[in-house]
PDB file of C-alpha atoms and ligand atoms in Angstrom:
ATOM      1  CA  UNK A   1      40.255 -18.970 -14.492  1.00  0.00           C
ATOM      2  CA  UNK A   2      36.486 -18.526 -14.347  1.00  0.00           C
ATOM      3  CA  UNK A   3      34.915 -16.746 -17.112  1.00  0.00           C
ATOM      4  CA  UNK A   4      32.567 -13.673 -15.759  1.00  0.00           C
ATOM      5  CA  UNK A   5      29.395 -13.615 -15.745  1.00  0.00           C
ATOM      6  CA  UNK A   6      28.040 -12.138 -19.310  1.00  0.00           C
ATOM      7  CA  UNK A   7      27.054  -8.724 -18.968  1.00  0.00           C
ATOM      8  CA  UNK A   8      23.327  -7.494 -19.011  1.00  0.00           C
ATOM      9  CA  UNK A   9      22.325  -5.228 -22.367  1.00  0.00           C
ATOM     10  CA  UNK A  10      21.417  -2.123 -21.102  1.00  0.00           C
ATOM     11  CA  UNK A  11      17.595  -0.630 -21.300  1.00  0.00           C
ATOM     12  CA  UNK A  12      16.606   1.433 -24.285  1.00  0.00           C
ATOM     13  CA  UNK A  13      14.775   4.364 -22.672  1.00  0.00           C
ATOM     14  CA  UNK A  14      13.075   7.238 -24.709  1.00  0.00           C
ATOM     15  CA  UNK A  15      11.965  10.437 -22.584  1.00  0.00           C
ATOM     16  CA  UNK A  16       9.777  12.701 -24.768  1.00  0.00           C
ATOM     17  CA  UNK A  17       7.218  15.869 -24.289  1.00  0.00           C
ATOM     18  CA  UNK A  18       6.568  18.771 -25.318  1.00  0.00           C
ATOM     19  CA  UNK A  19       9.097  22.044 -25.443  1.00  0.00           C
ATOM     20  CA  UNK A  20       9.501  23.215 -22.342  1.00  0.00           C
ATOM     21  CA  UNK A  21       7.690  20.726 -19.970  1.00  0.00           C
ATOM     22  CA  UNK A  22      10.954  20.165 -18.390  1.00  0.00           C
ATOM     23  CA  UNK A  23      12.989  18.046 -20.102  1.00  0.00           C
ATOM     24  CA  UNK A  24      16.068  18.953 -19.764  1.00  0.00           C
ATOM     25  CA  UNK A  25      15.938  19.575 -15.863  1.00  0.00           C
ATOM     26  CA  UNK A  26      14.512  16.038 -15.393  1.00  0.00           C
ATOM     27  CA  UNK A  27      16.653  14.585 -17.067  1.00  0.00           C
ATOM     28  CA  UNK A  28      19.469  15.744 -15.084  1.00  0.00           C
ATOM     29  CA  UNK A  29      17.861  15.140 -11.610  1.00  0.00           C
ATOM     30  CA  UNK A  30      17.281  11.502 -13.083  1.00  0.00           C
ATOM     31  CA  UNK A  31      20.935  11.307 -13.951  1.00  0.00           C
ATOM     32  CA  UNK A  32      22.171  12.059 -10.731  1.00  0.00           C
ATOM     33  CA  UNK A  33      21.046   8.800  -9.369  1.00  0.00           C
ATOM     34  CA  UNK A  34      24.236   6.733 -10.509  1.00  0.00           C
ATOM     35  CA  UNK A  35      23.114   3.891  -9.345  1.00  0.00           C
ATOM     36  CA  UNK A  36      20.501   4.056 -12.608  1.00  0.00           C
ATOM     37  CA  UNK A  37      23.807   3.425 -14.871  1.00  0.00           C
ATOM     38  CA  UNK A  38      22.683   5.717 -16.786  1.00  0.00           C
ATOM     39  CA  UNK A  39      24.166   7.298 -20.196  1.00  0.00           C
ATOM     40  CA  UNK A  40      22.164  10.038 -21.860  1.00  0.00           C
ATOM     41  CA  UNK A  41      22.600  10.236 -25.842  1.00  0.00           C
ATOM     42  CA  UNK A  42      23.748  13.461 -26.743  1.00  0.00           C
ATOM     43  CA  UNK A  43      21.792  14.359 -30.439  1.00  0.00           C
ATOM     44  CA  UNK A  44      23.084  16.684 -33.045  1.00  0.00           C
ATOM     45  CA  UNK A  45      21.342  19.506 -33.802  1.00  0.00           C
ATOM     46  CA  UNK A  46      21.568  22.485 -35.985  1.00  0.00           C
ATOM     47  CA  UNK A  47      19.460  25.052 -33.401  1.00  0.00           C
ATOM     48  CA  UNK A  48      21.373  27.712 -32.021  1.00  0.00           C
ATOM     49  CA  UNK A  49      23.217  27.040 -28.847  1.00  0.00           C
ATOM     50  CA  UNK A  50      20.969  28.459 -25.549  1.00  0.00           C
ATOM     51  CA  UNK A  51      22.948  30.569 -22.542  1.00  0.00           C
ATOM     52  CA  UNK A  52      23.714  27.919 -19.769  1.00  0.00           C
ATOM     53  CA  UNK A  53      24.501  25.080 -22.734  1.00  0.00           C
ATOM     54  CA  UNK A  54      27.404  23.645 -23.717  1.00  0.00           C
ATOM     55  CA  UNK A  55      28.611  21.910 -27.313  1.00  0.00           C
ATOM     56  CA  UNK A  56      29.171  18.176 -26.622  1.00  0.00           C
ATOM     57  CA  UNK A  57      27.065  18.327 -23.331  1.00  0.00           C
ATOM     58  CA  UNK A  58      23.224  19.432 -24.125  1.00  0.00           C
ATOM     59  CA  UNK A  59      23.918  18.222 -27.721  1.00  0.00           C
ATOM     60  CA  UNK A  60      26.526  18.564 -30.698  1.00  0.00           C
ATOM     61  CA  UNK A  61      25.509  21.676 -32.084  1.00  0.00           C
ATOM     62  CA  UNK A  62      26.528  21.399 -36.009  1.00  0.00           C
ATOM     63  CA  UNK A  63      25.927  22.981 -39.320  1.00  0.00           C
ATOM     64  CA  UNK A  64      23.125  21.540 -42.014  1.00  0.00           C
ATOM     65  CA  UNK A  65      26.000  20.332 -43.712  1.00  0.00           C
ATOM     66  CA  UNK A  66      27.358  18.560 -41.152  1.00  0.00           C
ATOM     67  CA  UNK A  67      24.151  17.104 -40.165  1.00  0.00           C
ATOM     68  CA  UNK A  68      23.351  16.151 -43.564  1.00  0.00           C
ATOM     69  CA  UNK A  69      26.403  14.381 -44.270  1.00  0.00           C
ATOM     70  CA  UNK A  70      26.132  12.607 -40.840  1.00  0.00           C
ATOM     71  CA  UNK A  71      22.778  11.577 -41.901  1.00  0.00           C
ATOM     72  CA  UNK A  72      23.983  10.427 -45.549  1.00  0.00           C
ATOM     73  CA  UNK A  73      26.145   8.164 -44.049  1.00  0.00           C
ATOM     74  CA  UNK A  74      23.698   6.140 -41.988  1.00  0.00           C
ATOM     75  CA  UNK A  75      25.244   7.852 -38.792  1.00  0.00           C
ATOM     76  CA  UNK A  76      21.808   8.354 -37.491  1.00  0.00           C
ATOM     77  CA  UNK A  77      19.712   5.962 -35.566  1.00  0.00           C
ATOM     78  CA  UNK A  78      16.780   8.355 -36.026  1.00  0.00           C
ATOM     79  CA  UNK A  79      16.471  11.813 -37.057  1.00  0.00           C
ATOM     80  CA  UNK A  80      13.713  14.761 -37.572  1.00  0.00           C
ATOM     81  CA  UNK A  81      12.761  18.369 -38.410  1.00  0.00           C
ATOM     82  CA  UNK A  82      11.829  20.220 -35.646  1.00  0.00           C
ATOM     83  CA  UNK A  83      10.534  23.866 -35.885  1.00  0.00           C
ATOM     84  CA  UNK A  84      13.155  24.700 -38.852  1.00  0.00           C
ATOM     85  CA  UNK A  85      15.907  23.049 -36.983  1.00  0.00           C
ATOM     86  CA  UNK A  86      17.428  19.071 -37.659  1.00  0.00           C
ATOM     87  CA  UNK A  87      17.778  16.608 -35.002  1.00  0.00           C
ATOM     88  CA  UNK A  88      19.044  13.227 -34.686  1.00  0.00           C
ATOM     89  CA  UNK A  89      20.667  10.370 -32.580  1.00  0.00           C
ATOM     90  CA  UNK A  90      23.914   9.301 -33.266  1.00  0.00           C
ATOM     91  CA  UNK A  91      23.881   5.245 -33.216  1.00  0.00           C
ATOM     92  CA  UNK A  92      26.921   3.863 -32.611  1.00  0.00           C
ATOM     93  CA  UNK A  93      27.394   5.162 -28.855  1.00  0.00           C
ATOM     94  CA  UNK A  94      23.758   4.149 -28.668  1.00  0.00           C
ATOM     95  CA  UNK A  95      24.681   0.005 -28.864  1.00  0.00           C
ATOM     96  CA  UNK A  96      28.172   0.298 -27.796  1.00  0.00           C
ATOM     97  CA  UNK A  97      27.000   1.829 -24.321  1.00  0.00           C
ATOM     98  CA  UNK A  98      23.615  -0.560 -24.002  1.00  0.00           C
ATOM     99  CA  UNK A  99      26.480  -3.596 -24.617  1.00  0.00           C
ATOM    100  CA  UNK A 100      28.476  -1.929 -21.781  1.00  0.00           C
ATOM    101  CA  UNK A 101      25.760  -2.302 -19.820  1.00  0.00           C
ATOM    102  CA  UNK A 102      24.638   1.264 -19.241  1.00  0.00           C
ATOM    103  CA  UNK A 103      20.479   2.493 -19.720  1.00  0.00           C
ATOM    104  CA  UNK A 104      20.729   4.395 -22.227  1.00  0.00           C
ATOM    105  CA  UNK A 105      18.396   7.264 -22.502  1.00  0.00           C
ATOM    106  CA  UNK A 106      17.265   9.590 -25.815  1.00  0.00           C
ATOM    107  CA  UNK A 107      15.533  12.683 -25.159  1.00  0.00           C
ATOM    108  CA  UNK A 108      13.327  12.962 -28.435  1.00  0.00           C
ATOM    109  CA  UNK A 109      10.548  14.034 -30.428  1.00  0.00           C
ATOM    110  CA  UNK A 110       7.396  11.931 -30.586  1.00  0.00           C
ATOM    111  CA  UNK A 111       8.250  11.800 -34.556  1.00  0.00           C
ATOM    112  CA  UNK A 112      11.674  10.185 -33.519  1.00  0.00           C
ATOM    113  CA  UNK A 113      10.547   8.111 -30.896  1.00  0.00           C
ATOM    114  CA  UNK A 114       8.063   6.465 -33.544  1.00  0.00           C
ATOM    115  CA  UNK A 115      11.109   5.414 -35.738  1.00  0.00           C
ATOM    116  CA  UNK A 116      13.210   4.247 -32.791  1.00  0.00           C
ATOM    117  CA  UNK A 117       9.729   1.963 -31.809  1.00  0.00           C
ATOM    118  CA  UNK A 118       9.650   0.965 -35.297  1.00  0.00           C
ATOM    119  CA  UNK A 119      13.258  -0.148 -35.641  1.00  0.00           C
ATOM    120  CA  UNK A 120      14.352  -1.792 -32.270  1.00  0.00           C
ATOM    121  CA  UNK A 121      10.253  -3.276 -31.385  1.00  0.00           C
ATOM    122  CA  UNK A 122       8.268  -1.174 -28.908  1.00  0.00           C
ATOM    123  CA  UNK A 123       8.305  -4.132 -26.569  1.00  0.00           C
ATOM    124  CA  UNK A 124      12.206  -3.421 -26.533  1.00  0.00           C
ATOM    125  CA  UNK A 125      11.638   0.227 -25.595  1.00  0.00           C
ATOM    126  CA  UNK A 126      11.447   1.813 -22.232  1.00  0.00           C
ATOM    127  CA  UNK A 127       8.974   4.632 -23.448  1.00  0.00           C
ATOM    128  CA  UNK A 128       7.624   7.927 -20.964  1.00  0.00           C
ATOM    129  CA  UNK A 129       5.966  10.861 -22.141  1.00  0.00           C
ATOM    130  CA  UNK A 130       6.251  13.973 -19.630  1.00  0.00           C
ATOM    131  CA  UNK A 131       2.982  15.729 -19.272  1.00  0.00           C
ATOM    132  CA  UNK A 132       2.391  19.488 -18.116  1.00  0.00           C
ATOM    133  CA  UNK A 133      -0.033  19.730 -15.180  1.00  0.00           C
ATOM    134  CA  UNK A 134      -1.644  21.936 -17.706  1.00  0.00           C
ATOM    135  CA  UNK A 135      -1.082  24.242 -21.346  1.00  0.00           C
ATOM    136  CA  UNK A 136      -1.134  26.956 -19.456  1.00  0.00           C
ATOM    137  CA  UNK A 137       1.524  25.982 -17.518  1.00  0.00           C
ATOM    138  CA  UNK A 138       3.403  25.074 -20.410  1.00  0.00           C
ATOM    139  CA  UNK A 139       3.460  28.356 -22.038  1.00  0.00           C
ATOM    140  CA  UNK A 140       4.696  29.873 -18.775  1.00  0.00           C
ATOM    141  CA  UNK A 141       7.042  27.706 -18.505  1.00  0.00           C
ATOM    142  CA  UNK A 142       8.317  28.424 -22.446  1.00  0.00           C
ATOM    143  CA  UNK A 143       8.154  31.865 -21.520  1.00  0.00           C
ATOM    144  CA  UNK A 144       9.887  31.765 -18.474  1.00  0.00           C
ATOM    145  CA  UNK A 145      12.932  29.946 -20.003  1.00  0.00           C
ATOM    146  CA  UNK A 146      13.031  33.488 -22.451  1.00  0.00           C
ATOM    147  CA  UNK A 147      15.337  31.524 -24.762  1.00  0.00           C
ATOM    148  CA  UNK A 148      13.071  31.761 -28.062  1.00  0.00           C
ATOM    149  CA  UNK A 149      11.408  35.154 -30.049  1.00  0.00           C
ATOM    150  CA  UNK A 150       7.967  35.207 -29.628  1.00  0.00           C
ATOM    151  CA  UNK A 151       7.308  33.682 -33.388  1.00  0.00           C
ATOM    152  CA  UNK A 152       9.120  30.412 -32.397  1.00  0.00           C
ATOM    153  CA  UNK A 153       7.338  30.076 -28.961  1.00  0.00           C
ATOM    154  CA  UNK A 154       4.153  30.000 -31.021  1.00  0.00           C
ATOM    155  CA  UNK A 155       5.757  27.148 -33.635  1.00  0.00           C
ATOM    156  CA  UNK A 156       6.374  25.618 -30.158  1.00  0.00           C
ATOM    157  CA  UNK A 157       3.149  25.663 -28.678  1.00  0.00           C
ATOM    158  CA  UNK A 158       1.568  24.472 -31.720  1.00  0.00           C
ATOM    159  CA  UNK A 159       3.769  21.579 -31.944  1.00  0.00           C
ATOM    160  CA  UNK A 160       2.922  20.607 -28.571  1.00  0.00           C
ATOM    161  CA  UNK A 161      -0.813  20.396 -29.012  1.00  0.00           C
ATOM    162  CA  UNK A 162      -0.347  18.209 -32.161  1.00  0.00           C
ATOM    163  CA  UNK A 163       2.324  16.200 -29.873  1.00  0.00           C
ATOM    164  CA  UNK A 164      -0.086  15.357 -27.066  1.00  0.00           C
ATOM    165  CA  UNK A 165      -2.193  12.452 -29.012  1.00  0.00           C
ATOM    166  CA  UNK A 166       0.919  10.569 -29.615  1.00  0.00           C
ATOM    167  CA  UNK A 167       1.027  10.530 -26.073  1.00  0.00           C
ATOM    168  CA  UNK A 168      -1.089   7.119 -26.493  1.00  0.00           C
ATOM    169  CA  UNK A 169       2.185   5.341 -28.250  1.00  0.00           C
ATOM    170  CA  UNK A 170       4.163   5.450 -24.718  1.00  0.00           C
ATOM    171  CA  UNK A 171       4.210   2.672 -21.884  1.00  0.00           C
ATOM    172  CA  UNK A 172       4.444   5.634 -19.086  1.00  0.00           C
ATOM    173  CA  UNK A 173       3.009   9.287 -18.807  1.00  0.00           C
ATOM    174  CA  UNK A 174       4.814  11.141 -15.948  1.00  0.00           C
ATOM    175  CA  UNK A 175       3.218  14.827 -15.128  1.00  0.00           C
ATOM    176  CA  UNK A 176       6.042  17.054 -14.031  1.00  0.00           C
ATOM    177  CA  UNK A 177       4.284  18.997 -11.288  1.00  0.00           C
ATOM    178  CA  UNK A 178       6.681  18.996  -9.021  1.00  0.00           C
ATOM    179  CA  UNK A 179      10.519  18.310 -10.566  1.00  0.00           C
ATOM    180  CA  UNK A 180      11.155  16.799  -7.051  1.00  0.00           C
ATOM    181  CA  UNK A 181       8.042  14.187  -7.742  1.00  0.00           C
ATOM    182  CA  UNK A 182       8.363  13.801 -11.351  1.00  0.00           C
ATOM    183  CA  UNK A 183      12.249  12.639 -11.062  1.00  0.00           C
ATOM    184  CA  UNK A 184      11.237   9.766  -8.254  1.00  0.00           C
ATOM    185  CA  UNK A 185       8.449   8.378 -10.531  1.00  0.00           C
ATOM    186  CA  UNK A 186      11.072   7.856 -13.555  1.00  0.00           C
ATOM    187  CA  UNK A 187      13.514   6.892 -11.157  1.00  0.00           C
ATOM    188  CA  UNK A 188      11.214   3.816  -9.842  1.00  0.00           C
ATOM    189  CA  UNK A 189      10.081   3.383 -13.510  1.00  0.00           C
ATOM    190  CA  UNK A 190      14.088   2.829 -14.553  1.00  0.00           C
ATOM    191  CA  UNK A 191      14.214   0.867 -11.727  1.00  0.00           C
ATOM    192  CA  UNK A 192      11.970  -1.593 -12.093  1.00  0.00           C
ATOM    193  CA  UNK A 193      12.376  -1.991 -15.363  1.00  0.00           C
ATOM    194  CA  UNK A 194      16.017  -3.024 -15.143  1.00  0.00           C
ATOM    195  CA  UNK A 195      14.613  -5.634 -12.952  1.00  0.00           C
ATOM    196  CA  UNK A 196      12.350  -6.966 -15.538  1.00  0.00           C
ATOM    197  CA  UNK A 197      15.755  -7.506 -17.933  1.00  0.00           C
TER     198      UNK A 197
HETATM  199  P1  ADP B 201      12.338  21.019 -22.088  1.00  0.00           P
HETATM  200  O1  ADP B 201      13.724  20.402 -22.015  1.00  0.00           O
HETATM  201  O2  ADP B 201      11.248  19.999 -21.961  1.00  0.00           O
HETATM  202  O3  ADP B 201      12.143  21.904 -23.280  1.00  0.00           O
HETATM  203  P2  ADP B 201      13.277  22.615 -19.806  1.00  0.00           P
HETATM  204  O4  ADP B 201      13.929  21.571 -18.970  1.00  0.00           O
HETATM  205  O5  ADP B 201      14.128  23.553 -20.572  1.00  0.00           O
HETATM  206  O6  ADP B 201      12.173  21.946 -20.807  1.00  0.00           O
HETATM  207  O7  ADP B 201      12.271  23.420 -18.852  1.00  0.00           O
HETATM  208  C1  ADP B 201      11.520  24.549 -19.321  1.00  0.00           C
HETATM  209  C2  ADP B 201      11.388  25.567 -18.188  1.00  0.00           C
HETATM  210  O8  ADP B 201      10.479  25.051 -17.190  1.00  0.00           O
HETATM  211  C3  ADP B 201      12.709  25.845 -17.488  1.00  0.00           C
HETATM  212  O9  ADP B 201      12.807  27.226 -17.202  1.00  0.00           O
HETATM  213  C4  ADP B 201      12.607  24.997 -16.215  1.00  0.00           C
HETATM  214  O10 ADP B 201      13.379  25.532 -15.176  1.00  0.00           O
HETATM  215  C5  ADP B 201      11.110  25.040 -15.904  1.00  0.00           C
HETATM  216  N1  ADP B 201      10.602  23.868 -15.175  1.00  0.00           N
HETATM  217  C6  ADP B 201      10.937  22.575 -15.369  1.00  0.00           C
HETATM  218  N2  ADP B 201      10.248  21.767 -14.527  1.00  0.00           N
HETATM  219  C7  ADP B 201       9.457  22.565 -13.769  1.00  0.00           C
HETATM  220  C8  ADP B 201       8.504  22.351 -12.710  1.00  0.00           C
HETATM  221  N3  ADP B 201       8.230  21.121 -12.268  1.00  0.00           N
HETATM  222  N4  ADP B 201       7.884  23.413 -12.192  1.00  0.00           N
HETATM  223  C9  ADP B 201       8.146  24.672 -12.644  1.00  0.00           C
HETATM  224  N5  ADP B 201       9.034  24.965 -13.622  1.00  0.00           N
HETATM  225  C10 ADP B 201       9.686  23.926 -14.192  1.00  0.00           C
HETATM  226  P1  5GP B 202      15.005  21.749 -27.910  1.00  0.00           P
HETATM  227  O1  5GP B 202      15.333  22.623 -29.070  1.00  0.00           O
HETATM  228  O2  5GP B 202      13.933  22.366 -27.026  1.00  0.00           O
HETATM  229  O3  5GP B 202      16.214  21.298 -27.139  1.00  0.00           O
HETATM  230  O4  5GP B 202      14.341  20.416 -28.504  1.00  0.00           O
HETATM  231  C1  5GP B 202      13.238  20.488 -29.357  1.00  0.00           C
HETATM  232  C2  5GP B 202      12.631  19.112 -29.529  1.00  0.00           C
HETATM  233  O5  5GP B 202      13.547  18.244 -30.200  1.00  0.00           O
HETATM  234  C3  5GP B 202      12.269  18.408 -28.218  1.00  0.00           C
HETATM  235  O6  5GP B 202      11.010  17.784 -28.377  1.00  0.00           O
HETATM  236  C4  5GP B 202      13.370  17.378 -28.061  1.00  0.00           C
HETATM  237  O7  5GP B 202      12.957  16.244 -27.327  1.00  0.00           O
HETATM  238  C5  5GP B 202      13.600  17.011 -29.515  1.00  0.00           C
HETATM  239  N1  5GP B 202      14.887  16.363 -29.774  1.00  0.00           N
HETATM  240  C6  5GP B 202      16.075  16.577 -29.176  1.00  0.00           C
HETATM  241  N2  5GP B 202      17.021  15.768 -29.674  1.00  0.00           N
HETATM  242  C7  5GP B 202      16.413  15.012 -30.614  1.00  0.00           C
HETATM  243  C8  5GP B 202      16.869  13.963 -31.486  1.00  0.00           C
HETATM  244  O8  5GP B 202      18.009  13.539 -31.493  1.00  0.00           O
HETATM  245  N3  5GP B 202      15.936  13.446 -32.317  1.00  0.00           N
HETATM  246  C9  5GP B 202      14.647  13.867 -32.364  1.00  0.00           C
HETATM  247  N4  5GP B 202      13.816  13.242 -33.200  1.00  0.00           N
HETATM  248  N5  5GP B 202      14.191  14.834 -31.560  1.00  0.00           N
HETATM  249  C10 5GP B 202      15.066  15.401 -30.698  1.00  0.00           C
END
């Protein structure tokens, strides 16, 4: 019988912005393209659950015990405070589904994103950072969501202007002007990447 071919490692691709540039709805216009193969990590975090989100789906919403212990026992591939809230990536799916074969995609803070780099090689990372056409346009957008009190929109919008700089540290800026636009450009980004495996 003839062995099969050996199967291509997936990409490691890191999608990161600030709050409320659009994320979320990116990522799942990118996702419905399955020809990308692609698998999106789903972190742990210990924010609240929003209206429209689901446990297991968005993310695995846990205690800071859980988290913690998860953390403890090396369960993490990265992890970070965020605006009095934990996050993290869980790493086992993350090299079980790359060895599958699937692009495997973390939707992270700049903070995480720099230990990822640090860990797997920033030549091995797909890296984009998603731009707002403009602040102002972020904050409307953060208010428009109406998912946060005003205090933590503020922690928000601070954290975004410190996040910009490390916009530098990423192979691709995408502005998300148009979701319709700023899902094609990723799309072609994913896709010629996987070409260049
Ligand atoms: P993030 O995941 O980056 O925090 P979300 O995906 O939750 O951001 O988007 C924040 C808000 O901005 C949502 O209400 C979303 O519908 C809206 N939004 C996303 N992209 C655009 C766009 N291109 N133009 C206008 N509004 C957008
Ligand atoms: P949100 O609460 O708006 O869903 O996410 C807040 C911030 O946390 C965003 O910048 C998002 O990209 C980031 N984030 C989500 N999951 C993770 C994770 O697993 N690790 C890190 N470091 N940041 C994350």
């Amino acid at each position: 019988m003839l062995k099969s071919m050996q199967m291509k490692k997936g990409l490691l691709i890191i999608m990161s912005g600030p709050s409320g540039v659009g994320k979320g709805e990116i990522r799942k216009k990118v996702m419905e393209d399955e020809s990308l193969k692609l698998w999106f990590s789903v972190s742990m975090t210990t924010r609240s659950i929003r209206p429209g989100e689901e446990n297991g789906r968005e993310y695995f919403f846990v205690s800071k015990e859980e988290f913690k212990k998860t953390l403890h026992e090396g369960g993490l591939l990265e992890s970070n405070q965020y605006v009095n809230n934990y996050y993290g990536t869980p790493k086992a799916k993350v090299e079980e589904m790359r060895e599958k074969g699937y692009n495997v995609m973390l939707e992270i803070d700049v903070n995480g994103a720099e230990q990822v780099m640090k860990t797997i090689g920033k030549e091995n990372v797909v890296s984009i950072f998603i731009l707002p056409p403009s602040m102002e346009e972020l904050e409307t957008r953060i208010r428009g969501r109406s998912t946060e009190s005003e205090e933590i929109i503020q922690k928000r919008l601070a954290k975004a202007r410190k996040e910009l700089p490390f916009k530098k540290d990423y192979r691709y800026h995408v502005i998300n002007d148009s979701l319709e636009r700023c899902a094609e450009e990723i799309k072609s980004i994913i896709k010629k990447e996987s070409q260049n495996l």
